[in-house]
GROMACS .gro file of N, CA and C in nm:
model
  453
    1MET      N    1  -2.046   1.496  -1.075
    1MET     CA    2  -2.018   1.436  -0.945
    1MET      C    3  -1.912   1.327  -0.961
    2SER      N    4  -1.838   1.305  -0.857
    2SER     CA    5  -1.734   1.204  -0.857
    2SER      C    6  -1.795   1.066  -0.837
    3LYS      N    7  -1.760   0.974  -0.924
    3LYS     CA    8  -1.813   0.839  -0.910
    3LYS      C    9  -1.746   0.765  -0.794
    4ILE      N   10  -1.617   0.785  -0.778
    4ILE     CA   11  -1.545   0.716  -0.671
    4ILE      C   12  -1.574   0.781  -0.536
    5GLY      N   13  -1.580   0.913  -0.533
    5GLY     CA   14  -1.602   0.984  -0.408
    5GLY      C   15  -1.736   0.956  -0.344
    6LYS      N   16  -1.839   0.925  -0.425
    6LYS     CA   17  -1.973   0.899  -0.372
    6LYS      C   18  -1.981   0.769  -0.293
    7LYS      N   19  -1.896   0.672  -0.325
    7LYS     CA   20  -1.904   0.541  -0.262
    7LYS      C   21  -1.868   0.548  -0.114
    8ASN      N   22  -1.942   0.476  -0.032
    8ASN     CA   23  -1.911   0.467   0.110
    8ASN      C   24  -1.796   0.369   0.131
    9ILE      N   25  -1.719   0.392   0.235
    9ILE     CA   26  -1.610   0.303   0.271
    9ILE      C   27  -1.658   0.215   0.384
   10THR      N   28  -1.663   0.085   0.362
   10THR     CA   29  -1.705  -0.009   0.465
   10THR      C   30  -1.590  -0.033   0.561
   11VAL      N   31  -1.614  -0.004   0.689
   11VAL     CA   32  -1.512  -0.021   0.792
   11VAL      C   33  -1.536  -0.156   0.859
   12PRO      N   34  -1.437  -0.247   0.859
   12PRO     CA   35  -1.455  -0.377   0.925
   12PRO      C   36  -1.481  -0.360   1.075
   13LYS      N   37  -1.537  -0.464   1.137
   13LYS     CA   38  -1.573  -0.458   1.279
   13LYS      C   39  -1.452  -0.441   1.369
   14ASP      N   40  -1.338  -0.495   1.330
   14ASP     CA   41  -1.219  -0.487   1.415
   14ASP      C   42  -1.139  -0.358   1.392
   15SER      N   43  -1.187  -0.269   1.305
   15SER     CA   44  -1.119  -0.142   1.278
   15SER      C   45  -1.209  -0.025   1.316
   16SER      N   46  -1.147   0.091   1.332
   16SER     CA   47  -1.224   0.211   1.364
   16SER      C   48  -1.166   0.331   1.293
   17VAL      N   49  -1.253   0.429   1.264
   17VAL     CA   50  -1.213   0.551   1.197
   17VAL      C   51  -1.261   0.669   1.281
   18LYS      N   52  -1.170   0.761   1.312
   18LYS     CA   53  -1.205   0.882   1.387
   18LYS      C   54  -1.159   1.003   1.308
   19SER      N   55  -1.241   1.107   1.307
   19SER     CA   56  -1.208   1.229   1.235
   19SER      C   57  -1.222   1.348   1.328
   20GLU      N   58  -1.112   1.424   1.344
   20GLU     CA   59  -1.113   1.543   1.427
   20GLU      C   60  -1.027   1.650   1.363
   21ASN      N   61  -1.086   1.767   1.337
   21ASN     CA   62  -1.014   1.883   1.285
   21ASN      C   63  -0.932   1.853   1.159
   22GLY      N   64  -0.988   1.776   1.069
   22GLY     CA   65  -0.920   1.747   0.944
   22GLY      C   66  -0.819   1.634   0.949
   23VAL      N   67  -0.801   1.572   1.066
   23VAL     CA   68  -0.709   1.459   1.079
   23VAL      C   69  -0.792   1.332   1.096
   24ILE      N   70  -0.774   1.238   1.006
   24ILE     CA   71  -0.847   1.111   1.012
   24ILE      C   72  -0.751   1.005   1.064
   25THR      N   73  -0.791   0.939   1.173
   25THR     CA   74  -0.710   0.833   1.233
   25THR      C   75  -0.782   0.700   1.211
   26VAL      N   76  -0.713   0.608   1.145
   26VAL     CA   77  -0.767   0.475   1.118
   26VAL      C   78  -0.686   0.375   1.199
   27THR      N   79  -0.753   0.297   1.283
   27THR     CA   80  -0.684   0.196   1.364
   27THR      C   81  -0.745   0.060   1.338
   28GLY      N   82  -0.661  -0.043   1.347
   28GLY     CA   83  -0.705  -0.179   1.324
   28GLY      C   84  -0.607  -0.277   1.384
   29PRO      N   85  -0.625  -0.407   1.358
   29PRO     CA   86  -0.537  -0.508   1.417
   29PRO      C   87  -0.393  -0.502   1.364
   30LYS      N   88  -0.370  -0.450   1.245
   30LYS     CA   89  -0.235  -0.444   1.188
   30LYS      C   90  -0.158  -0.318   1.229
   31GLY      N   91  -0.229  -0.216   1.280
   31GLY     CA   92  -0.163  -0.092   1.318
   31GLY      C   93  -0.257   0.026   1.305
   32SER      N   94  -0.200   0.145   1.294
   32SER     CA   95  -0.280   0.265   1.278
   32SER      C   96  -0.216   0.355   1.173
   33LYS      N   97  -0.298   0.441   1.116
   33LYS     CA   98  -0.253   0.533   1.011
   33LYS      C   99  -0.329   0.663   1.025
   34GLN      N  100  -0.261   0.776   1.006
   34GLN     CA  101  -0.323   0.907   1.011
   34GLN      C  102  -0.317   0.973   0.875
   35LEU      N  103  -0.429   1.036   0.836
   35LEU     CA  104  -0.437   1.109   0.711
   35LEU      C  105  -0.488   1.250   0.739
   36THR      N  106  -0.445   1.346   0.660
   36THR     CA  107  -0.492   1.483   0.674
   36THR      C  108  -0.583   1.517   0.557
   37VAL      N  109  -0.703   1.568   0.589
   37VAL     CA  110  -0.801   1.606   0.489
   37VAL      C  111  -0.832   1.754   0.508
   38ASN      N  112  -0.848   1.827   0.399
   38ASN     CA  113  -0.882   1.969   0.407
   38ASN      C  114  -1.025   1.983   0.457
   39ASP      N  115  -1.042   2.018   0.585
   39ASP     CA  116  -1.176   2.025   0.644
   39ASP      C  117  -1.251   2.152   0.605
   40LYS      N  118  -1.190   2.242   0.529
   40LYS     CA  119  -1.261   2.360   0.478
   40LYS      C  120  -1.337   2.327   0.350
   41ILE      N  121  -1.301   2.215   0.287
   41ILE     CA  122  -1.365   2.175   0.162
   41ILE      C  123  -1.452   2.051   0.182
   42PHE      N  124  -1.407   1.957   0.268
   42PHE     CA  125  -1.476   1.829   0.284
   42PHE      C  126  -1.520   1.806   0.428
   43SER      N  127  -1.631   1.735   0.443
   43SER     CA  128  -1.674   1.690   0.576
   43SER      C  129  -1.678   1.538   0.576
   44THR      N  130  -1.653   1.479   0.691
   44THR     CA  131  -1.648   1.334   0.703
   44THR      C  132  -1.744   1.290   0.812
   45LYS      N  133  -1.797   1.167   0.796
   45LYS     CA  134  -1.886   1.114   0.897
   45LYS      C  135  -1.892   0.962   0.887
   46VAL      N  136  -1.926   0.899   0.999
   46VAL     CA  137  -1.945   0.754   1.005
   46VAL      C  138  -2.093   0.731   1.035
   47ASN      N  139  -2.161   0.651   0.951
   47ASN     CA  140  -2.304   0.628   0.974
   47ASN      C  141  -2.327   0.504   1.062
   48ASP      N  142  -2.453   0.468   1.084
   48ASP     CA  143  -2.489   0.360   1.175
   48ASP      C  144  -2.444   0.222   1.127
   49ASN      N  145  -2.427   0.205   0.996
   49ASN     CA  146  -2.387   0.075   0.939
   49ASN      C  147  -2.235   0.058   0.938
   50ASN      N  148  -2.163   0.141   1.015
   50ASN     CA  149  -2.018   0.138   1.023
   50ASN      C  150  -1.956   0.164   0.885
   51GLU      N  151  -2.013   0.261   0.813
   51GLU     CA  152  -1.961   0.302   0.684
   51GLU      C  153  -1.913   0.446   0.695
   52PHE      N  154  -1.797   0.473   0.637
   52PHE     CA  155  -1.736   0.605   0.641
   52PHE      C  156  -1.766   0.677   0.511
   53ASN      N  157  -1.795   0.807   0.518
   53ASN     CA  158  -1.830   0.882   0.400
   53ASN      C  159  -1.761   1.018   0.404
   54ILE      N  160  -1.716   1.064   0.288
   54ILE     CA  161  -1.657   1.196   0.275
   54ILE      C  162  -1.735   1.270   0.166
   55VAL      N  163  -1.777   1.394   0.197
   55VAL     CA  164  -1.856   1.474   0.103
   55VAL      C  165  -1.805   1.617   0.103
   56PRO      N  166  -1.815   1.685  -0.013
   56PRO     CA  167  -1.779   1.827  -0.017
   56PRO      C  168  -1.880   1.911   0.061
   57LEU      N  169  -1.833   2.019   0.122
   57LEU     CA  170  -1.923   2.106   0.199
   57LEU      C  171  -2.017   2.182   0.106
   58ALA      N  172  -1.967   2.234  -0.003
   58ALA     CA  173  -2.051   2.307  -0.099
   58ALA      C  174  -2.100   2.208  -0.204
   59THR      N  175  -2.225   2.165  -0.192
   59THR     CA  176  -2.278   2.067  -0.288
   59THR      C  177  -2.317   2.132  -0.420
   60LYS      N  178  -2.334   2.264  -0.422
   60LYS     CA  179  -2.365   2.334  -0.547
   60LYS      C  180  -2.235   2.390  -0.606
   61ASN      N  181  -2.229   2.392  -0.737
   61ASN     CA  182  -2.115   2.451  -0.809
   61ASN      C  183  -1.981   2.389  -0.767
   62ILE      N  184  -1.972   2.257  -0.774
   62ILE     CA  185  -1.847   2.188  -0.743
   62ILE      C  186  -1.756   2.197  -0.865
   63ASP      N  187  -1.636   2.253  -0.847
   63ASP     CA  188  -1.544   2.265  -0.960
   63ASP      C  189  -1.470   2.134  -0.982
   64LYS      N  190  -1.397   2.129  -1.092
   64LYS     CA  191  -1.329   2.006  -1.133
   64LYS      C  192  -1.220   1.965  -1.033
   65LYS      N  193  -1.148   2.062  -0.977
   65LYS     CA  194  -1.042   2.031  -0.881
   65LYS      C  195  -1.099   1.966  -0.755
   66THR      N  196  -1.215   2.013  -0.709
   66THR     CA  197  -1.278   1.954  -0.592
   66THR      C  198  -1.322   1.810  -0.620
   67LEU      N  199  -1.374   1.787  -0.741
   67LEU     CA  200  -1.414   1.651  -0.779
   67LEU      C  201  -1.294   1.557  -0.779
   68ILE      N  202  -1.182   1.605  -0.831
   68ILE     CA  203  -1.061   1.522  -0.836
   68ILE      C  204  -1.013   1.490  -0.695
   69MET      N  205  -1.010   1.591  -0.610
   69MET     CA  206  -0.963   1.570  -0.473
   69MET      C  207  -1.059   1.482  -0.393
   70TRP      N  208  -1.189   1.490  -0.422
   70TRP     CA  209  -1.289   1.407  -0.354
   70TRP      C  210  -1.259   1.260  -0.378
   71GLY      N  211  -1.239   1.221  -0.503
   71GLY     CA  212  -1.208   1.082  -0.535
   71GLY      C  213  -1.073   1.039  -0.480
   72THR      N  214  -0.976   1.131  -0.482
   72THR     CA  215  -0.843   1.099  -0.431
   72THR      C  216  -0.846   1.075  -0.280
   73TYR      N  217  -0.911   1.163  -0.205
   73TYR     CA  218  -0.922   1.145  -0.060
   73TYR      C  219  -0.995   1.017  -0.025
   74ARG      N  220  -1.101   0.986  -0.099
   74ARG     CA  221  -1.177   0.863  -0.073
   74ARG      C  222  -1.089   0.740  -0.095
   75SER      N  223  -1.008   0.741  -0.201
   75SER     CA  224  -0.919   0.628  -0.230
   75SER      C  225  -0.810   0.615  -0.123
   76LEU      N  226  -0.755   0.728  -0.080
   76LEU     CA  227  -0.651   0.723   0.024
   76LEU      C  228  -0.706   0.669   0.156
   77ILE      N  229  -0.827   0.712   0.192
   77ILE     CA  230  -0.888   0.663   0.317
   77ILE      C  231  -0.921   0.516   0.305
   78ASN      N  232  -0.971   0.473   0.189
   78ASN     CA  233  -1.003   0.331   0.169
   78ASN      C  234  -0.876   0.246   0.176
   79ASN      N  235  -0.766   0.293   0.118
   79ASN     CA  236  -0.639   0.219   0.125
   79ASN      C  237  -0.589   0.210   0.269
   80ALA      N  238  -0.611   0.316   0.348
   80ALA     CA  239  -0.571   0.313   0.489
   80ALA      C  240  -0.655   0.212   0.566
   81VAL      N  241  -0.786   0.207   0.540
   81VAL     CA  242  -0.873   0.111   0.609
   81VAL      C  243  -0.834  -0.032   0.573
   82LEU      N  244  -0.808  -0.057   0.445
   82LEU     CA  245  -0.766  -0.191   0.403
   82LEU      C  246  -0.630  -0.227   0.462
   83GLY      N  247  -0.540  -0.130   0.471
   83GLY     CA  248  -0.406  -0.154   0.524
   83GLY      C  249  -0.406  -0.193   0.670
   84VAL      N  250  -0.485  -0.123   0.753
   84VAL     CA  251  -0.485  -0.153   0.896
   84VAL      C  252  -0.567  -0.277   0.929
   85SER      N  253  -0.656  -0.318   0.838
   85SER     CA  254  -0.736  -0.437   0.867
   85SER      C  255  -0.674  -0.564   0.807
   86THR      N  256  -0.631  -0.560   0.681
   86THR     CA  257  -0.575  -0.681   0.618
   86THR      C  258  -0.429  -0.665   0.578
   87GLY      N  259  -0.383  -0.542   0.557
   87GLY     CA  260  -0.245  -0.517   0.517
   87GLY      C  261  -0.230  -0.521   0.366
   88HIS      N  262  -0.122  -0.461   0.316
   88HIS     CA  263  -0.090  -0.461   0.174
   88HIS      C  264   0.033  -0.548   0.151
   89GLN      N  265   0.037  -0.613   0.035
   89GLN     CA  266   0.145  -0.708   0.008
   89GLN      C  267   0.186  -0.699  -0.139
   90LYS      N  268   0.316  -0.705  -0.162
   90LYS     CA  269   0.372  -0.714  -0.297
   90LYS      C  270   0.467  -0.833  -0.298
   91ILE      N  271   0.462  -0.914  -0.404
   91ILE     CA  272   0.550  -1.030  -0.419
   91ILE      C  273   0.639  -1.007  -0.541
   92LEU      N  274   0.769  -1.012  -0.518
   92LEU     CA  275   0.867  -0.993  -0.625
   92LEU      C  276   0.934  -1.126  -0.655
   93ASP      N  277   0.947  -1.158  -0.783
   93ASP     CA  278   1.013  -1.282  -0.826
   93ASP      C  279   1.139  -1.243  -0.902
   94ILE      N  280   1.254  -1.288  -0.853
   94ILE     CA  281   1.382  -1.258  -0.916
   94ILE      C  282   1.415  -1.370  -1.013
   95THR      N  283   1.431  -1.336  -1.141
   95THR     CA  284   1.467  -1.436  -1.240
   95THR      C  285   1.600  -1.399  -1.304
   96GLY      N  286   1.689  -1.493  -1.309
   96GLY     CA  287   1.821  -1.473  -1.368
   96GLY      C  288   1.919  -1.573  -1.309
   97VAL      N  289   2.021  -1.604  -1.386
   97VAL     CA  290   2.121  -1.699  -1.341
   97VAL      C  291   2.206  -1.634  -1.232
   98GLY      N  292   2.208  -1.694  -1.115
   98GLY     CA  293   2.288  -1.643  -1.004
   98GLY      C  294   2.224  -1.530  -0.927
   99TYR      N  295   2.101  -1.494  -0.957
   99TYR     CA  296   2.033  -1.386  -0.883
   99TYR      C  297   1.979  -1.443  -0.753
  100ARG      N  298   2.012  -1.376  -0.641
  100ARG     CA  299   1.969  -1.424  -0.509
  100ARG      C  300   1.937  -1.306  -0.419
  101ALA      N  301   1.856  -1.334  -0.318
  101ALA     CA  302   1.825  -1.235  -0.215
  101ALA      C  303   1.839  -1.303  -0.080
  102ASN      N  304   1.894  -1.231   0.018
  102ASN     CA  305   1.911  -1.281   0.154
  102ASN      C  306   1.878  -1.170   0.252
  103LEU      N  307   1.823  -1.208   0.367
  103LEU     CA  308   1.800  -1.112   0.474
  103LEU      C  309   1.915  -1.120   0.574
  104LYS      N  310   1.973  -1.007   0.607
  104LYS     CA  311   2.079  -1.001   0.708
  104LYS      C  312   2.038  -0.896   0.810
  105GLY      N  313   1.955  -0.936   0.905
  105GLY     CA  314   1.906  -0.843   1.007
  105GLY      C  315   1.809  -0.743   0.946
  106GLU      N  316   1.843  -0.615   0.951
  106GLU     CA  317   1.760  -0.508   0.897
  106GLU      C  318   1.798  -0.470   0.755
  107VAL      N  319   1.876  -0.555   0.687
  107VAL     CA  320   1.926  -0.525   0.553
  107VAL      C  321   1.888  -0.639   0.459
  108LEU      N  322   1.837  -0.602   0.341
  108LEU     CA  323   1.811  -0.699   0.235
  108LEU      C  324   1.931  -0.699   0.142
  109ASN      N  325   1.997  -0.814   0.131
  109ASN     CA  326   2.115  -0.829   0.047
  109ASN      C  327   2.073  -0.890  -0.085
  110LEU      N  328   2.098  -0.817  -0.195
  110LEU     CA  329   2.061  -0.863  -0.329
  110LEU      C  330   2.187  -0.888  -0.412
  111GLN      N  331   2.194  -1.004  -0.475
  111GLN     CA  332   2.301  -1.037  -0.568
  111GLN      C  333   2.237  -1.045  -0.706
  112LEU      N  334   2.259  -0.940  -0.786
  112LEU     CA  335   2.188  -0.927  -0.913
  112LEU      C  336   2.279  -0.921  -1.035
  113GLY      N  337   2.396  -0.980  -1.024
  113GLY     CA  338   2.485  -0.986  -1.138
  113GLY      C  339   2.581  -0.869  -1.151
  114PHE      N  340   2.577  -0.776  -1.057
  114PHE     CA  341   2.674  -0.666  -1.058
  114PHE      C  342   2.805  -0.715  -0.996
  115SER      N  343   2.907  -0.631  -1.001
  115SER     CA  344   3.035  -0.669  -0.943
  115SER      C  345   3.032  -0.668  -0.791
  116HIS      N  346   2.928  -0.609  -0.733
  116HIS     CA  347   2.914  -0.601  -0.588
  116HIS      C  348   2.770  -0.631  -0.548
  117ASP      N  349   2.752  -0.667  -0.422
  117ASP     CA  350   2.616  -0.691  -0.371
  117ASP      C  351   2.546  -0.558  -0.347
  118ILE      N  352   2.413  -0.561  -0.353
  118ILE     CA  353   2.333  -0.443  -0.323
  118ILE      C  354   2.269  -0.465  -0.187
  119ASN      N  355   2.295  -0.374  -0.095
  119ASN     CA  356   2.237  -0.381   0.039
  119ASN      C  357   2.129  -0.274   0.052
  120PHE      N  358   2.005  -0.318   0.079
  120PHE     CA  359   1.891  -0.227   0.091
  120PHE      C  360   1.846  -0.226   0.237
  121LYS      N  361   1.851  -0.109   0.301
  121LYS     CA  362   1.807  -0.096   0.439
  121LYS      C  363   1.655  -0.095   0.442
  122ILE      N  364   1.595  -0.186   0.520
  122ILE     CA  365   1.451  -0.203   0.525
  122ILE      C  366   1.391  -0.095   0.616
  123PRO      N  367   1.290  -0.020   0.567
  123PRO     CA  368   1.222   0.077   0.655
  123PRO      C  369   1.152   0.008   0.770
  124LYS      N  370   1.132   0.080   0.881
  124LYS     CA  371   1.077   0.017   1.002
  124LYS      C  372   0.930  -0.020   0.990
  125ASP      N  373   0.854   0.044   0.899
  125ASP     CA  374   0.711   0.014   0.887
  125ASP      C  375   0.681  -0.097   0.786
  126VAL      N  376   0.784  -0.155   0.727
  126VAL     CA  377   0.767  -0.258   0.624
  126VAL      C  378   0.833  -0.387   0.671
  127LYS      N  379   0.769  -0.499   0.641
  127LYS     CA  380   0.827  -0.630   0.673
  127LYS      C  381   0.859  -0.701   0.542
  128ILE      N  382   0.982  -0.751   0.531
  128ILE     CA  383   1.026  -0.822   0.411
  128ILE      C  384   1.065  -0.964   0.449
  129THR      N  385   1.014  -1.061   0.374
  129THR     CA  386   1.053  -1.200   0.392
  129THR      C  387   1.105  -1.252   0.258
  130VAL      N  388   1.203  -1.343   0.267
  130VAL     CA  389   1.263  -1.402   0.147
  130VAL      C  390   1.236  -1.552   0.150
  131GLU      N  391   1.175  -1.601   0.042
  131GLU     CA  392   1.146  -1.743   0.029
  131GLU      C  393   1.224  -1.799  -0.090
  132LYS      N  394   1.292  -1.908  -0.071
  132LYS     CA  395   1.366  -1.977  -0.178
  132LYS      C  396   1.470  -1.891  -0.247
  133GLN      N  397   1.519  -1.786  -0.187
  133GLN     CA  398   1.622  -1.695  -0.238
  133GLN      C  399   1.583  -1.621  -0.364
  134THR      N  400   1.468  -1.650  -0.425
  134THR     CA  401   1.427  -1.578  -0.546
  134THR      C  402   1.290  -1.514  -0.534
  135ILE      N  403   1.222  -1.533  -0.423
  135ILE     CA  404   1.089  -1.473  -0.404
  135ILE      C  405   1.095  -1.383  -0.281
  136ILE      N  406   1.065  -1.254  -0.302
  136ILE     CA  407   1.066  -1.155  -0.195
  136ILE      C  408   0.923  -1.109  -0.171
  137THR      N  409   0.877  -1.116  -0.045
  137THR     CA  410   0.744  -1.071  -0.009
  137THR      C  411   0.757  -0.947   0.077
  138ILE      N  412   0.691  -0.839   0.034
  138ILE     CA  413   0.694  -0.712   0.105
  138ILE      C  414   0.553  -0.685   0.158
  139THR      N  415   0.539  -0.667   0.291
  139THR     CA  416   0.410  -0.641   0.351
  139THR      C  417   0.418  -0.519   0.441
  140GLY      N  418   0.301  -0.454   0.459
  140GLY     CA  419   0.295  -0.339   0.546
  140GLY      C  420   0.156  -0.278   0.549
  141VAL      N  421   0.140  -0.176   0.631
  141VAL     CA  422   0.011  -0.108   0.647
  141VAL      C  423  -0.008  -0.001   0.540
  142ASP      N  424   0.097   0.071   0.508
  142ASP     CA  425   0.091   0.184   0.415
  142ASP      C  426   0.113   0.136   0.272
  143LYS      N  427   0.011   0.149   0.187
  143LYS     CA  428   0.020   0.100   0.050
  143LYS      C  429   0.127   0.176  -0.030
  144GLU      N  430   0.139   0.305  -0.009
  144GLU     CA  431   0.238   0.384  -0.079
  144GLU      C  432   0.380   0.341  -0.043
  145LEU      N  433   0.406   0.319   0.084
  145LEU     CA  434   0.540   0.278   0.127
  145LEU      C  435   0.575   0.138   0.077
  146VAL      N  436   0.479   0.045   0.081
  146VAL     CA  437   0.501  -0.090   0.031
  146VAL      C  438   0.534  -0.086  -0.119
  147SER      N  439   0.462  -0.004  -0.195
  147SER     CA  440   0.487   0.006  -0.338
  147SER      C  441   0.621   0.070  -0.369
  148LYS      N  442   0.659   0.171  -0.290
  148LYS     CA  443   0.789   0.236  -0.311
  148LYS      C  444   0.905   0.141  -0.280
  149VAL      N  445   0.891   0.062  -0.175
  149VAL     CA  446   0.996  -0.036  -0.141
  149VAL      C  447   1.005  -0.141  -0.251
  150ALA      N  448   0.890  -0.184  -0.304
  150ALA     CA  449   0.890  -0.285  -0.410
  150ALA      C  450   0.954  -0.231  -0.538
  151SER      N  451   0.935  -0.104  -0.565
  151SER     CA  452   0.993  -0.048  -0.688
  151SER      C  453   1.141  -0.020  -0.669
   0.00000   0.00000   0.00000
């Protein structure tokens, strides 16, 4: 059995989770996120304690691939719940002589010692703030998108 998949996901009071035809919609104060789950393999439900649970339909003879996907789906749903309720954040610290970052509208301008500046177009679902020209804070609802922008 999957250790991660068995755990219930606690849904905060200000957030909600709805599941219809394999599409899970998570809404909260920071926004909303939709996830697709294979409803031929897994079933989802919300119990009375406002806890979300995902379980395989065939409880006997669960193969290794189903166990892997069970834990993966549970982690993705948990990240979505955390994202819409509290948000995800990455903080980048630029160290180097003459290294600077500036915001110019929808573009992050980075001066990193190259012969030219680097202009990074900020995606619409991510918010970037620059503090002291060397500290960049990236926030958003989607953990995957925040991590990709940070990298």
